CSV table of C-alpha atoms in Angstrom, one decimal:
chain,number,residue,atom,x,y,z
A,1,UNK,CA,-54.3,55.9,70.5
A,2,UNK,CA,-56.1,58.8,68.9
A,3,UNK,CA,-53.4,61.2,70.1
A,4,UNK,CA,-50.7,59.0,68.5
A,5,UNK,CA,-52.6,58.8,65.3
A,6,UNK,CA,-53.1,62.5,65.2
A,7,UNK,CA,-49.4,63.1,65.7
A,8,UNK,CA,-48.6,60.7,62.9
A,9,UNK,CA,-51.0,62.5,60.5
A,10,UNK,CA,-49.4,65.8,61.3
A,11,UNK,CA,-45.9,64.4,60.6
A,12,UNK,CA,-47.2,62.9,57.4
A,13,UNK,CA,-48.8,66.1,56.3
A,14,UNK,CA,-45.6,68.1,56.9
A,15,UNK,CA,-43.5,65.5,55.1
A,16,UNK,CA,-45.9,65.4,52.2
A,17,UNK,CA,-45.8,69.2,51.9
A,18,UNK,CA,-42.0,69.2,52.0
A,19,UNK,CA,-42.0,66.5,49.2
A,20,UNK,CA,-44.3,68.6,47.0
A,21,UNK,CA,-42.2,71.7,47.5
A,22,UNK,CA,-39.0,69.7,46.7
A,23,UNK,CA,-40.6,68.3,43.5
A,24,UNK,CA,-41.6,71.8,42.5
A,25,UNK,CA,-38.1,73.1,43.0
A,26,UNK,CA,-36.7,70.2,41.1
A,27,UNK,CA,-39.1,70.7,38.2
A,28,UNK,CA,-38.0,74.3,37.9
A,29,UNK,CA,-34.3,73.3,37.9
A,30,UNK,CA,-35.0,70.7,35.2
A,31,UNK,CA,-36.9,73.2,33.0
A,32,UNK,CA,-34.0,75.7,33.2
A,33,UNK,CA,-31.3,73.1,32.6
A,34,UNK,CA,-33.2,71.6,29.6
A,35,UNK,CA,-33.9,75.1,28.1
A,36,UNK,CA,-30.2,75.8,28.2
A,37,UNK,CA,-29.2,72.5,26.6
A,38,UNK,CA,-31.8,72.9,23.8
A,39,UNK,CA,-30.6,76.4,23.0
A,40,UNK,CA,-26.9,75.3,23.1
A,41,UNK,CA,-27.6,72.4,20.6
A,42,UNK,CA,-29.6,74.7,18.4
A,43,UNK,CA,-26.7,77.2,18.2
A,44,UNK,CA,-23.6,74.9,18.2
A,45,UNK,CA,-25.0,71.6,16.8
A,46,UNK,CA,-22.6,68.6,17.0
A,47,UNK,CA,-20.1,70.4,19.2
A,48,UNK,CA,-22.8,70.8,21.9
A,49,UNK,CA,-24.1,67.2,21.5
A,50,UNK,CA,-20.5,65.8,21.8
A,51,UNK,CA,-19.8,67.9,25.0
A,52,UNK,CA,-23.0,66.9,26.7
A,53,UNK,CA,-22.5,63.2,25.8
A,54,UNK,CA,-19.0,63.4,27.4
A,55,UNK,CA,-20.4,65.1,30.5
A,56,UNK,CA,-23.5,63.0,31.1
A,57,UNK,CA,-22.7,59.7,29.6
A,58,UNK,CA,-19.0,59.7,30.3
A,59,UNK,CA,-18.4,58.9,26.6
A,60,UNK,CA,-16.1,60.6,24.1
A,61,UNK,CA,-17.9,60.1,20.8
A,62,UNK,CA,-15.4,62.2,18.9
A,63,UNK,CA,-16.7,63.6,15.7
A,64,UNK,CA,-18.9,60.6,14.7
A,65,UNK,CA,-21.7,59.2,16.8
A,66,UNK,CA,-23.8,57.3,14.3
A,67,UNK,CA,-23.8,53.6,14.9
A,68,UNK,CA,-22.2,51.6,12.0
A,69,UNK,CA,-24.8,49.6,10.1
A,70,UNK,CA,-22.5,46.6,10.3
A,71,UNK,CA,-22.8,46.7,14.1
A,72,UNK,CA,-26.6,46.9,13.9
A,73,UNK,CA,-26.8,44.0,11.5
A,74,UNK,CA,-24.5,41.8,13.6
A,75,UNK,CA,-26.2,42.6,16.9
A,76,UNK,CA,-28.4,39.5,16.6
A,77,UNK,CA,-25.3,37.3,16.9
A,78,UNK,CA,-24.6,38.7,20.4
A,79,UNK,CA,-28.1,37.8,21.7
A,80,UNK,CA,-29.6,34.5,22.8
A,81,UNK,CA,-31.6,32.8,20.0
A,82,UNK,CA,-34.7,32.6,22.1
A,83,UNK,CA,-34.5,36.4,22.7
A,84,UNK,CA,-34.3,37.1,18.9
A,85,UNK,CA,-37.2,34.7,18.3
A,86,UNK,CA,-39.3,36.6,20.9
A,87,UNK,CA,-38.4,39.9,19.3
A,88,UNK,CA,-39.3,38.6,15.8
A,89,UNK,CA,-42.6,37.3,17.1
A,90,UNK,CA,-43.4,40.6,18.9
A,91,UNK,CA,-42.6,42.5,15.8
A,92,UNK,CA,-44.9,40.4,13.7
A,93,UNK,CA,-47.8,40.9,16.2
A,94,UNK,CA,-47.2,44.6,16.4
A,95,UNK,CA,-47.1,44.9,12.7
A,96,UNK,CA,-50.3,42.9,12.3
A,97,UNK,CA,-52.2,45.0,14.8
A,98,UNK,CA,-51.2,48.4,13.4
A,99,UNK,CA,-51.8,47.3,9.8
A,100,UNK,CA,-55.5,47.2,10.8
A,101,UNK,CA,-55.4,50.8,12.0
A,102,UNK,CA,-54.6,52.3,8.6
A,103,UNK,CA,-57.5,54.6,7.8
A,104,UNK,CA,-59.4,54.3,4.6
A,105,UNK,CA,-59.6,57.1,2.1
A,106,UNK,CA,-62.9,58.6,1.1
A,107,UNK,CA,-63.7,60.0,-2.3
A,108,UNK,CA,-67.1,60.6,-3.9
A,109,UNK,CA,-69.0,63.1,-6.0
A,110,UNK,CA,-72.0,64.8,-4.4
A,111,UNK,CA,-75.3,65.8,-6.0
A,112,UNK,CA,-73.8,69.1,-7.1
A,113,UNK,CA,-71.0,67.3,-9.0
A,114,UNK,CA,-68.3,68.3,-6.5
A,115,UNK,CA,-65.7,65.7,-5.8
A,116,UNK,CA,-65.1,65.4,-2.0
A,117,UNK,CA,-63.1,63.2,0.2
A,118,UNK,CA,-60.2,62.7,2.6
A,119,UNK,CA,-56.7,61.5,1.9
A,120,UNK,CA,-54.2,60.1,4.4
A,121,UNK,CA,-50.5,60.4,3.8
A,122,UNK,CA,-47.6,59.6,6.2
A,123,UNK,CA,-45.2,62.3,7.5
A,124,UNK,CA,-41.7,62.2,6.1
A,125,UNK,CA,-39.6,61.4,9.1
A,126,UNK,CA,-39.8,60.2,12.7
A,127,UNK,CA,-37.2,60.2,15.5
A,128,UNK,CA,-37.6,57.6,18.2
A,129,UNK,CA,-36.0,57.8,21.6
A,130,UNK,CA,-35.0,54.6,23.3
A,131,UNK,CA,-33.7,54.6,26.9
A,132,UNK,CA,-30.2,53.2,27.4
A,133,UNK,CA,-27.8,52.4,30.2
A,134,UNK,CA,-29.0,50.1,33.0
A,135,UNK,CA,-32.5,50.0,31.4
A,136,UNK,CA,-32.9,47.9,28.3
A,137,UNK,CA,-36.1,48.4,26.3
A,138,UNK,CA,-36.0,46.7,22.9
A,139,UNK,CA,-39.8,46.7,23.1
A,140,UNK,CA,-39.7,50.5,22.9
A,141,UNK,CA,-37.8,50.1,19.6
A,142,UNK,CA,-40.5,47.8,18.1
A,143,UNK,CA,-43.5,49.7,19.5
A,144,UNK,CA,-42.3,53.1,18.2
A,145,UNK,CA,-40.7,52.1,14.9
A,146,UNK,CA,-43.1,49.5,13.5
A,147,UNK,CA,-46.2,51.7,13.5
A,148,UNK,CA,-44.3,54.4,11.6
A,149,UNK,CA,-43.1,51.8,9.1
A,150,UNK,CA,-46.6,50.5,8.7
A,151,UNK,CA,-47.8,54.0,8.1
A,152,UNK,CA,-45.3,54.5,5.3
A,153,UNK,CA,-42.9,56.9,7.0
A,154,UNK,CA,-39.9,57.0,4.7
A,155,UNK,CA,-37.2,57.8,7.4
A,156,UNK,CA,-37.2,56.4,10.9
A,157,UNK,CA,-34.1,57.4,13.0
A,158,UNK,CA,-33.3,56.3,16.5
A,159,UNK,CA,-31.2,57.7,19.4
A,160,UNK,CA,-30.1,55.6,22.3
A,161,UNK,CA,-27.7,56.7,25.0
A,162,UNK,CA,-24.7,54.4,25.7
A,163,UNK,CA,-23.3,55.4,29.1
A,164,UNK,CA,-19.6,54.5,29.4
A,165,UNK,CA,-19.8,53.2,25.8
A,166,UNK,CA,-21.9,50.2,26.7
A,167,UNK,CA,-24.2,49.3,23.8
A,168,UNK,CA,-27.0,46.9,24.5
A,169,UNK,CA,-27.1,44.3,21.6
A,170,UNK,CA,-30.8,43.6,22.2
A,171,UNK,CA,-31.7,47.2,21.4
A,172,UNK,CA,-29.7,47.2,18.2
A,173,UNK,CA,-31.1,43.8,17.3
A,174,UNK,CA,-34.6,45.2,17.7
A,175,UNK,CA,-33.6,48.1,15.5
A,176,UNK,CA,-32.4,45.7,12.8
A,177,UNK,CA,-35.6,43.6,13.1
A,178,UNK,CA,-37.7,46.8,12.8
A,179,UNK,CA,-35.8,47.9,9.8
A,180,UNK,CA,-33.9,50.9,11.3
A,181,UNK,CA,-30.5,51.6,9.9
A,182,UNK,CA,-30.1,55.2,11.2
A,183,UNK,CA,-29.0,55.0,14.9
A,184,UNK,CA,-27.1,57.5,17.0
A,185,UNK,CA,-25.5,56.8,20.4
A,186,UNK,CA,-26.7,59.9,22.2
A,187,UNK,CA,-29.5,60.6,24.6
A,188,UNK,CA,-30.9,63.2,27.0
A,189,UNK,CA,-32.3,66.6,26.2
A,190,UNK,CA,-29.5,67.1,23.7
A,191,UNK,CA,-30.8,64.2,21.6
A,192,UNK,CA,-34.3,65.7,21.5
A,193,UNK,CA,-32.8,69.1,20.5
A,194,UNK,CA,-30.8,67.4,17.7
A,195,UNK,CA,-33.9,65.7,16.4
A,196,UNK,CA,-35.8,69.0,16.5
A,197,UNK,CA,-33.3,71.5,15.0
A,198,UNK,CA,-30.8,69.2,13.3
A,199,UNK,CA,-27.0,69.2,13.6
A,200,UNK,CA,-24.2,68.6,11.1
A,201,UNK,CA,-24.8,64.9,11.6
A,202,UNK,CA,-28.5,64.5,12.2
A,203,UNK,CA,-31.2,65.9,10.0
A,204,UNK,CA,-34.3,67.2,11.8
A,205,UNK,CA,-37.4,65.0,12.0
A,206,UNK,CA,-41.2,65.8,11.8
A,207,UNK,CA,-42.1,64.0,15.0
A,208,UNK,CA,-40.4,62.5,18.1
A,209,UNK,CA,-41.7,59.5,20.0
A,210,UNK,CA,-40.5,57.3,22.8
A,211,UNK,CA,-40.0,57.3,26.6
A,212,UNK,CA,-37.2,58.9,28.6
A,213,UNK,CA,-36.3,60.4,31.9
A,214,UNK,CA,-37.5,63.7,33.4
A,215,UNK,CA,-35.1,65.7,31.2
A,216,UNK,CA,-36.2,63.9,28.0
A,217,UNK,CA,-39.9,64.5,28.9
A,218,UNK,CA,-39.2,68.2,29.6
A,219,UNK,CA,-37.3,68.6,26.4
A,220,UNK,CA,-40.1,67.1,24.4
A,221,UNK,CA,-42.5,69.5,26.1
A,222,UNK,CA,-40.4,72.5,25.3
A,223,UNK,CA,-39.9,71.6,21.6
A,224,UNK,CA,-43.5,70.7,21.0
A,225,UNK,CA,-44.8,73.1,18.3
A,226,UNK,CA,-41.5,73.1,16.4
A,227,UNK,CA,-41.8,69.4,16.1
A,228,UNK,CA,-44.6,66.9,16.8
A,229,UNK,CA,-44.4,64.6,19.8
A,230,UNK,CA,-46.3,61.6,21.0
A,231,UNK,CA,-46.9,62.8,24.6
A,232,UNK,CA,-45.2,64.2,27.7
A,233,UNK,CA,-45.0,60.9,29.6
A,234,UNK,CA,-44.9,61.0,33.4
A,235,UNK,CA,-43.0,58.6,35.7
A,236,UNK,CA,-44.3,55.2,36.3
A,237,UNK,CA,-45.9,54.6,39.7
A,238,UNK,CA,-45.1,51.4,41.5
A,239,UNK,CA,-46.6,50.1,44.7
A,240,UNK,CA,-45.0,47.0,46.3
A,241,UNK,CA,-47.1,45.1,48.9
A,242,UNK,CA,-45.2,42.6,51.1
A,243,UNK,CA,-45.9,40.8,54.3
A,244,UNK,CA,-43.5,39.2,56.7
A,245,UNK,CA,-42.8,36.3,54.4
C-alpha cells in the first residue's frame, strides 16, 4: 500500500509540474498576443477593432458597432417580466448601498486662520466591460455602472461582445435600467485598448472596470497607468464534491 501511494504521489507531482509549466507558457503567449492587439488598436483604431471582432467573434460589424439606443430601450420587452422585476429590485438595492459610501467633504479654519479640508469629485468617464456569448451577466452591468452613477460620473460607456451577432436582451435591459445609453458590441483585448486610447468611434475613458477572460485581464494589466482599472481579476476556482448518488 505505501508503495502504491508513493507511486501515485510521484505521478501527481510530475503532472502538477507539467501543468504549471503549461500555464507559464500559456501566460507568455497571452501577454504577447495582447500586447500586439493593444498596439494595433492604438495605431489603426476602428479598422483594427473591426478586424479582431470579425476574427474572434465571427461578426462583421462593418463601420458601426455602437448599439442603437432604440434596441437598448426595447430590450426589456424581450425579457420575462419577473426577470425585469428582479433587475429593478437589484438595481435599487445596489444604489441604496453605494449611496451610503459617498465620502463627506471636510472644510474648516484652523487656529492660524488657514482654511483646510478635503473635497471629493467624480472622474469624468468610466468604461465597463461585460462578458458576452454563452455567459450572461446582467449583474455585472448593474454592479459596475450604478456605483459610477451614484458617484456622479457623467459618462458611463459599456462594451459587450456579441459572438455570431447574438445579443443578450437581459444585458441590454440591465444597461437601460442602470441608465447606460452608450453601448458597443465589441469585446476582448481590443475593447480594452479602444477604451484606453480611443478610436474614431469610441472616446477614451478615465477608468475601466468589469470582469473578462484571460485576454481581457491581461489587457487591463498592460494598460494600467495609462488608464485606471479596478483590478486584475483571476479565474474563479470551483470545487465540485459528489458521491455515488
